[in-house]
Backbone as a ProteinNet text record, in pm:
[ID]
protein_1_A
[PRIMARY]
XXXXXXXXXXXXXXXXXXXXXXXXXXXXXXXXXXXXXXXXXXXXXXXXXXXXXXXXXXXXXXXXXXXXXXXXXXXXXXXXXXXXXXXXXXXXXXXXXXXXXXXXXXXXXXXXXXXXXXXXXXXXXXXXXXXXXXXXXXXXXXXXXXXXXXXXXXXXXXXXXXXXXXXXXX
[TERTIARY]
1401.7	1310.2	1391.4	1363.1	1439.1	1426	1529.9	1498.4	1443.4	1361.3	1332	1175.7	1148.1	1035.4	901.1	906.3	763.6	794.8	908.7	978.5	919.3	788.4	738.8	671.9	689.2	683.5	487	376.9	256.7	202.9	72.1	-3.8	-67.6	-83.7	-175.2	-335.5	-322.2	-524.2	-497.1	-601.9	-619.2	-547.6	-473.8	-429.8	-509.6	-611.6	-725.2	-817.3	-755.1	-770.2	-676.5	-572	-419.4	-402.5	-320.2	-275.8	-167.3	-94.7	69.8	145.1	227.6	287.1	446.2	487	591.3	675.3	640.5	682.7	665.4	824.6	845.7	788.6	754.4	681.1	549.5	442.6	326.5	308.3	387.5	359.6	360.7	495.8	470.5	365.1	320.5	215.8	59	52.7	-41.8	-48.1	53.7	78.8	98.5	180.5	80.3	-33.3	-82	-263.1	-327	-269.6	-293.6	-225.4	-98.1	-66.9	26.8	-19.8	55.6	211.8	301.1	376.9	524.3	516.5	571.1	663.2	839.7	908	956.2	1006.5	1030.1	985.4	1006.9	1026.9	1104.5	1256.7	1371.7	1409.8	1435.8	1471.2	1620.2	1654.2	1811.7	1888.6	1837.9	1854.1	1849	1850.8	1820.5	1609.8	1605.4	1456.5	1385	1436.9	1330.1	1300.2	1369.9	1308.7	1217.1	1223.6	1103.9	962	896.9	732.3	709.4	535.4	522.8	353.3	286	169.8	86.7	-15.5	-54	-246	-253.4	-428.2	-456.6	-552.7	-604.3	-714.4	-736.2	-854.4	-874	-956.6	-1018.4	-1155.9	-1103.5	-1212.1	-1198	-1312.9	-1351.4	-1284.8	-1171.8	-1047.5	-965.1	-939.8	-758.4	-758.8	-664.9	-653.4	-533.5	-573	-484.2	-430.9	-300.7	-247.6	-142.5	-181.9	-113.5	15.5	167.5	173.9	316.6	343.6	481.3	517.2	668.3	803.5	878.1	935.9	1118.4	1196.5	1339	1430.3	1413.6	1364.2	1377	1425.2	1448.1	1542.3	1398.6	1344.7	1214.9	1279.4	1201.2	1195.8	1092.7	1089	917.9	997.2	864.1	937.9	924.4	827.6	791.9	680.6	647.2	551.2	376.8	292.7	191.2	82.8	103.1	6.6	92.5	69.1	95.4	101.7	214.3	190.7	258.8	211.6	248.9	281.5	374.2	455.7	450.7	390	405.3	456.4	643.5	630.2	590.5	544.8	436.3	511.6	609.4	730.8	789.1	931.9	1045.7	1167.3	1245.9	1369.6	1322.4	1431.6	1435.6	1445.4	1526.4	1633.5	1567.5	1527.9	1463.7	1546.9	1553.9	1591.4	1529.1	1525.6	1436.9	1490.1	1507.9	1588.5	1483.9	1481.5	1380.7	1470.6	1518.3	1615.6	1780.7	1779.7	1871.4	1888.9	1738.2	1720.5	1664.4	1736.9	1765	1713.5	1669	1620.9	1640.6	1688.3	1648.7	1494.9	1421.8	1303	1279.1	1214.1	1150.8	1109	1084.6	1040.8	1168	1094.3	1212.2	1215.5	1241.6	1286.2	1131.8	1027.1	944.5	941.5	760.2	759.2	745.1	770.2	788	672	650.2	561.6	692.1	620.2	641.2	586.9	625.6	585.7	551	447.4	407.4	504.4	586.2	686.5	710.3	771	797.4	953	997.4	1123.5	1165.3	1277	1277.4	1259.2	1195.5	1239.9	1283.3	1351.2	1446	1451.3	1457.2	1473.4	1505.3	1520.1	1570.6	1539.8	1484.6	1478.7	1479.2	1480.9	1512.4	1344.6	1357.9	1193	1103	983.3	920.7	789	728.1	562.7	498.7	459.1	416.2	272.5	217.8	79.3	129.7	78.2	73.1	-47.8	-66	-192.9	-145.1	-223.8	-207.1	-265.2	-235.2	-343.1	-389	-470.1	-485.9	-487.9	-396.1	-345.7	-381.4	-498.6	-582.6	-717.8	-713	-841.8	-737.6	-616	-554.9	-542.3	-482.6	-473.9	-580.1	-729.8	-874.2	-880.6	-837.3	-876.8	-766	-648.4	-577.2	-618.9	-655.9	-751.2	-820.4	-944.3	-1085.7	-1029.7	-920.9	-890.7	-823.5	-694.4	-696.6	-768.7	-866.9	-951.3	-940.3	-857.1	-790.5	-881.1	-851.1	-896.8	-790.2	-723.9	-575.4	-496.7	-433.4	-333	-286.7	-277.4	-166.7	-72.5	73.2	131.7	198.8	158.9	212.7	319.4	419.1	550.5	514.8	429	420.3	479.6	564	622.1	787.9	835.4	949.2	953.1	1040.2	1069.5	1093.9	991.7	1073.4	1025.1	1084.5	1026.5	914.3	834	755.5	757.4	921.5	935.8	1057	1213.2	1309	1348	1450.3	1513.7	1689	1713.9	1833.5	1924.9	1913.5	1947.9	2106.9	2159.6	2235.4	2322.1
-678.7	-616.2	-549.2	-583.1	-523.6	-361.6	-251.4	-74.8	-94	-123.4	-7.5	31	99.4	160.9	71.6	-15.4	-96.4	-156	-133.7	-182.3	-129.8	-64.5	55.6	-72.5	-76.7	-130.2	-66	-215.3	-154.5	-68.4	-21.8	93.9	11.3	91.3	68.6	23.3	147.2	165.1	205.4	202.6	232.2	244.7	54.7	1.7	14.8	27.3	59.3	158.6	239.5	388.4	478.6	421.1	488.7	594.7	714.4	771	757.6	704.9	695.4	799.9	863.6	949.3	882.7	973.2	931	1040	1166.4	1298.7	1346.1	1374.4	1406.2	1544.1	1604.6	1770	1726.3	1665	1600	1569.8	1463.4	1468.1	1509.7	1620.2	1738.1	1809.9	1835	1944.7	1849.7	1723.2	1633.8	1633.9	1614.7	1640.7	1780.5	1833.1	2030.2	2029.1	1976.5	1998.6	1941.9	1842.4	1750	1841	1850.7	1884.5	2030.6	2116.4	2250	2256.4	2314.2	2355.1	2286.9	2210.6	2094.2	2211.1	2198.4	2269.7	2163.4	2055.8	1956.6	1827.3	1685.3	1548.2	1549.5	1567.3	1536.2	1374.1	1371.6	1201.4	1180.7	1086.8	1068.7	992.5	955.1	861.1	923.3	849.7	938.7	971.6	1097.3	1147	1075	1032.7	908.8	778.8	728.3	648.1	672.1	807.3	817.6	782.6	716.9	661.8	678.7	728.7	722.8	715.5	602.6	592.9	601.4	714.5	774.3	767.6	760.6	747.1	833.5	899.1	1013	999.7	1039.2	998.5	1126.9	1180.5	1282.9	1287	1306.5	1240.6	1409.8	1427.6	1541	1625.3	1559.4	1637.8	1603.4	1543.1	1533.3	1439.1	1459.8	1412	1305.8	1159	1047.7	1054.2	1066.9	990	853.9	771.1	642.5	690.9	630.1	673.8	586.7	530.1	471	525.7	561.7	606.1	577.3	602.1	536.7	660	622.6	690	838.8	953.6	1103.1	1190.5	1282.5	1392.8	1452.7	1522.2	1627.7	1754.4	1818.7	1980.1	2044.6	2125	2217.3	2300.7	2439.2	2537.3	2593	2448.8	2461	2348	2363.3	2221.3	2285.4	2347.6	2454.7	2323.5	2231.5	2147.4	2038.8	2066.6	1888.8	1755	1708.2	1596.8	1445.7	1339.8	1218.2	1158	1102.3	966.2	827.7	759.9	608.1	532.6	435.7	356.1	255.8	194.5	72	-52.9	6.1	-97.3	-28.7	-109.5	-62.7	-57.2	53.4	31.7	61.8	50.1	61.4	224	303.6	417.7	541.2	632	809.2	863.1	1010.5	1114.4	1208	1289.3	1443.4	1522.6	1679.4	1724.8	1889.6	1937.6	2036.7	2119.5	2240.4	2392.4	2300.7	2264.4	2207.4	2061.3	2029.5	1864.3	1779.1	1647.6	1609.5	1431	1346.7	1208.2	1142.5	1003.8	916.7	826.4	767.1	724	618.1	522	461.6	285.5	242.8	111.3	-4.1	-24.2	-110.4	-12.3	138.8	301.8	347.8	339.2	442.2	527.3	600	695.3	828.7	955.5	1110.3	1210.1	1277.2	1365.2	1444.3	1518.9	1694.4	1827.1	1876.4	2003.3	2136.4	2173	2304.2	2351.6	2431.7	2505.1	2614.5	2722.8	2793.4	2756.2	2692.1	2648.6	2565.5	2553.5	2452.2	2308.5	2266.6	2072.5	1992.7	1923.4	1847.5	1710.1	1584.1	1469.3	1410.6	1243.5	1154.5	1056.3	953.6	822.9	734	583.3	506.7	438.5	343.2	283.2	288.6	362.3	323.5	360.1	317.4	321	390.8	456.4	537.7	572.2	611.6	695.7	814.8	908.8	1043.5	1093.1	1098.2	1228.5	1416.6	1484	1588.7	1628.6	1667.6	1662.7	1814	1836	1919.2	1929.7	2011.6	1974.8	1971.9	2107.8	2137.2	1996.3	1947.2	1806.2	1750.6	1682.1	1603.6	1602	1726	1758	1695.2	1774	1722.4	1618.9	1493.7	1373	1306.9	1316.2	1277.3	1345.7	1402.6	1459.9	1393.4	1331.9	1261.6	1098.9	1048.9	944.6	880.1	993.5	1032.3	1064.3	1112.4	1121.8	1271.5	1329.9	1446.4	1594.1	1667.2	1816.4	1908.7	1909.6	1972.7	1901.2	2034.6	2016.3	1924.5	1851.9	1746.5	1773.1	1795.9	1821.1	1695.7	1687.8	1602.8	1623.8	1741.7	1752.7	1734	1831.7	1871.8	1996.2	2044.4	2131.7	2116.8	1998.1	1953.7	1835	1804.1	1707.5	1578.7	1426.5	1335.4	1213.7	1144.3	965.1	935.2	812.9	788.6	654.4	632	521.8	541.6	528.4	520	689.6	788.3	891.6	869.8	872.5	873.2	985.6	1104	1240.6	1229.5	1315.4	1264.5	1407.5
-7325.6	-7418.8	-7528.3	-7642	-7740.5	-7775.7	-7770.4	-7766.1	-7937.5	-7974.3	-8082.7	-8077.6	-8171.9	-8240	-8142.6	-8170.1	-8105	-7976.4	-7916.1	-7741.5	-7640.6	-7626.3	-7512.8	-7426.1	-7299	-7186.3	-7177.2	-7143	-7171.6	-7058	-7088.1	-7009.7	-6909.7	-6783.8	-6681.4	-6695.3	-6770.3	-6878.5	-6990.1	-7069	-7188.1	-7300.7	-7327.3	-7440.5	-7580.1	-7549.2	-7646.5	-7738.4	-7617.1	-7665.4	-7652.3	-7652.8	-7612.2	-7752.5	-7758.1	-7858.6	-7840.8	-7996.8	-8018.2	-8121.8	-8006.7	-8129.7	-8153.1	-8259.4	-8339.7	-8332.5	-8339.2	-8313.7	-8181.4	-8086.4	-7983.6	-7943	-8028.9	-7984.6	-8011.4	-8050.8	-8087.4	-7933.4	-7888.7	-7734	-7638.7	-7668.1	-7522.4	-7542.2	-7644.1	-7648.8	-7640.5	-7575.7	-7544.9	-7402.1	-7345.8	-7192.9	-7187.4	-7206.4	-7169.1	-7143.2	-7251.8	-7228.6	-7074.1	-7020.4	-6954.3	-6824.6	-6834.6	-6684.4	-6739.8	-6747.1	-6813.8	-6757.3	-6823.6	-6815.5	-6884	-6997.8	-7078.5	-7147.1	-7144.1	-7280.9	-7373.8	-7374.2	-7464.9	-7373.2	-7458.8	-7429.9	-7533.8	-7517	-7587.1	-7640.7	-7721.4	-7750.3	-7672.9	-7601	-7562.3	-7683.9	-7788.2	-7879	-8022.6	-8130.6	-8258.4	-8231.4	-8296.2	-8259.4	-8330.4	-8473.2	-8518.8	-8455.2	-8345.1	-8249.6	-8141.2	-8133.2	-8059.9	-8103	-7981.1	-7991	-7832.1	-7821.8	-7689.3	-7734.5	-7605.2	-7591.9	-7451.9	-7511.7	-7379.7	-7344.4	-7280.4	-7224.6	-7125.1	-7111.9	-7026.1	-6975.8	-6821.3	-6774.2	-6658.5	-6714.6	-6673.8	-6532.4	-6403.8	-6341.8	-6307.9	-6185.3	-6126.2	-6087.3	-6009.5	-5898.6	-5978.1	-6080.8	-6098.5	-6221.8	-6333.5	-6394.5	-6431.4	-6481.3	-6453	-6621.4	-6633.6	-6750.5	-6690.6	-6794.3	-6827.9	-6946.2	-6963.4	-7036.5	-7083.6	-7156.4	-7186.4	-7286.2	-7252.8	-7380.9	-7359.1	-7479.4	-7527.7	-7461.7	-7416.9	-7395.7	-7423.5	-7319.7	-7325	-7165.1	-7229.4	-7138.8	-7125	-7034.7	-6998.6	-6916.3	-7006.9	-6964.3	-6926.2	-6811.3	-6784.9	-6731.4	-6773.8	-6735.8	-6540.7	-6509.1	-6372.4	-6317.9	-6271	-6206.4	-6147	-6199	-6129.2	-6079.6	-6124.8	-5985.3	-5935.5	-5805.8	-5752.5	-5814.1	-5886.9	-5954.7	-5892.6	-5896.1	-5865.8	-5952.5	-5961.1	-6071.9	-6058.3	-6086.2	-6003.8	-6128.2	-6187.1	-6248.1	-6246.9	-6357.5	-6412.8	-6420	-6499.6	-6603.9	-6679.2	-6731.2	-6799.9	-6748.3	-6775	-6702.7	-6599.9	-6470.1	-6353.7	-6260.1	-6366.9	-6348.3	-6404.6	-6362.1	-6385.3	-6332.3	-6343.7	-6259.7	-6271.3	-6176.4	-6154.4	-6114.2	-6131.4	-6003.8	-6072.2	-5942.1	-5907	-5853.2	-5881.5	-5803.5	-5782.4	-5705.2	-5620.7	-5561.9	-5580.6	-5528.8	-5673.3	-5649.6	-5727.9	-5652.3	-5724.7	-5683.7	-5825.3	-5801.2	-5856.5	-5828.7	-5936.4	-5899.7	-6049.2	-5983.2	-6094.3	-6047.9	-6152	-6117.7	-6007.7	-5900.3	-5790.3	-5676	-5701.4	-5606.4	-5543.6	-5621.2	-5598.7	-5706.8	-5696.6	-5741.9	-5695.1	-5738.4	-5713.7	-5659.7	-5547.5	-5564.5	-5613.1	-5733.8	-5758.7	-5673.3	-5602.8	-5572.6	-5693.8	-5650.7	-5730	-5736	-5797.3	-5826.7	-5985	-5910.6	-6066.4	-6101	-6021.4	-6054.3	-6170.6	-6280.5	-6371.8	-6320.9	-6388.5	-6359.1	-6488.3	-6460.9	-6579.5	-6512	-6637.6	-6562.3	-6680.1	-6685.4	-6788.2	-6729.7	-6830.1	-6775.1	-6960.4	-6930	-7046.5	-7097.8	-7155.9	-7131.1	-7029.9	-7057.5	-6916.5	-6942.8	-6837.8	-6844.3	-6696	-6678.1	-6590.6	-6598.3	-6437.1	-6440.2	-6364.1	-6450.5	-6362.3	-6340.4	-6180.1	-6121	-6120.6	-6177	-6055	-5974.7	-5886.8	-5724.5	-5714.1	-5629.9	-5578.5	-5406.4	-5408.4	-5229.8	-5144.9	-5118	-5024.3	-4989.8	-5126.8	-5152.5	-5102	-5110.4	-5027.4	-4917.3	-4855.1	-4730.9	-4631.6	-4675.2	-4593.7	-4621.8	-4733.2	-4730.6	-4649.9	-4597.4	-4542.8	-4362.6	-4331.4	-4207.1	-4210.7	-4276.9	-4247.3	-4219.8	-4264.1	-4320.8	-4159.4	-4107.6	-4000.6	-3905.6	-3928.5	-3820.9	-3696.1	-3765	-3664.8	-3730.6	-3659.4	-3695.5	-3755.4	-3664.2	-3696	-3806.6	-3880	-3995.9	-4011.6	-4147.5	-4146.3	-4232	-4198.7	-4339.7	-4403.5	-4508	-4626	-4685.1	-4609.3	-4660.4	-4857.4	-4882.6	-5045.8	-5103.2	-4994.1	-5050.2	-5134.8	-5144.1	-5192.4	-5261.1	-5350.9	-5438.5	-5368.4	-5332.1	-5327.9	-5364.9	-5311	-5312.2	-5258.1	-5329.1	-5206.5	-5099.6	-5167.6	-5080.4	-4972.6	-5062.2	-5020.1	-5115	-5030.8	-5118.2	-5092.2	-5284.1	-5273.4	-5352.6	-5265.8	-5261.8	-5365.3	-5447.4	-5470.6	-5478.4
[MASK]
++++++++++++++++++++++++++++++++++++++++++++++++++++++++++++++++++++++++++++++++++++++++++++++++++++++++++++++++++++++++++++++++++++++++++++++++++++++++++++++++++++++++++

């Protein structure tokens, strides 16, 4: 796939009603809105190559973005809901790292639960196309009980940063 300007690996949903920005602070402050707590989407590249196209889907419990960009570094100043990462397409290669733990993830690896956290999170990845949920845990929790079939607790190990396939701790 050729890196420039029009190279973004496509969306899950909503090619059609997707918003494309051109300006890397235009989009963090699109995803803030979406999943709070956004300090940049840094360009890794010159910032006039940045482009990113994003779709939002707003259901009852949780809100889904679709979302492909070019090459950026991400900053938050913390993680306040439960969020899931699943890549779509693009490169292969992300990183995340939350306090102390740190994962690679992306298309081929798996994708990330985030833990709630006031802790920084920082990550980088190259082309890519992604959906992000954020959850709400306690609705997970009981739907993973009914689903199960049990009464008693289930923990979903949501209190830490990882894979959801293979983790390769580094």
């Amino acid at each position: 796939m050729p890196k420039g300007k029009s190279a973004l690996p496509p969306l899950a949903f909503g090619n059609d009603v997707a918003i494309v920005h051109e300006c890397a602070r235009e989009f963090t402050d699109l995803i803030d809105r979406a999943i709070p707590g956004m300090n940049a989407y840094d360009p890794l590249t010159d910032p006039a190559a940045f482009r990113s196209k994003t779709a939002r889907l707003q259901l009852p419990s949780m809100t889904v973005v679709a979302t492909s960009i070019s090459p950026t570094r991400v900053d938050r100043w913390g993680n306040p809901t439960l969020t899931f990462l699943l890549p779509i397409a693009g490169d292969a290669d992300a990183m995340c790292r939350i306090g102390r733990d740190t994962v690679r993830w992306g298309r081929g690896l798996g994708g990330i639960v985030m833990p709630q956290t006031d802790e920084a999170v920082v990550g980088d990845g190259g082309f890519r196309s992604h959906l992000i949920w954020n959850l709400q845990p306690d609705r997970l929790a009981r739907t993973a009980q009914a689903m199960l079939g049990v009464e008693a607790p289930v923990d979903l190990c949501l209190d830490r940063l990882r894979l959801d396939r293979k983790s390769t701790r580094l």
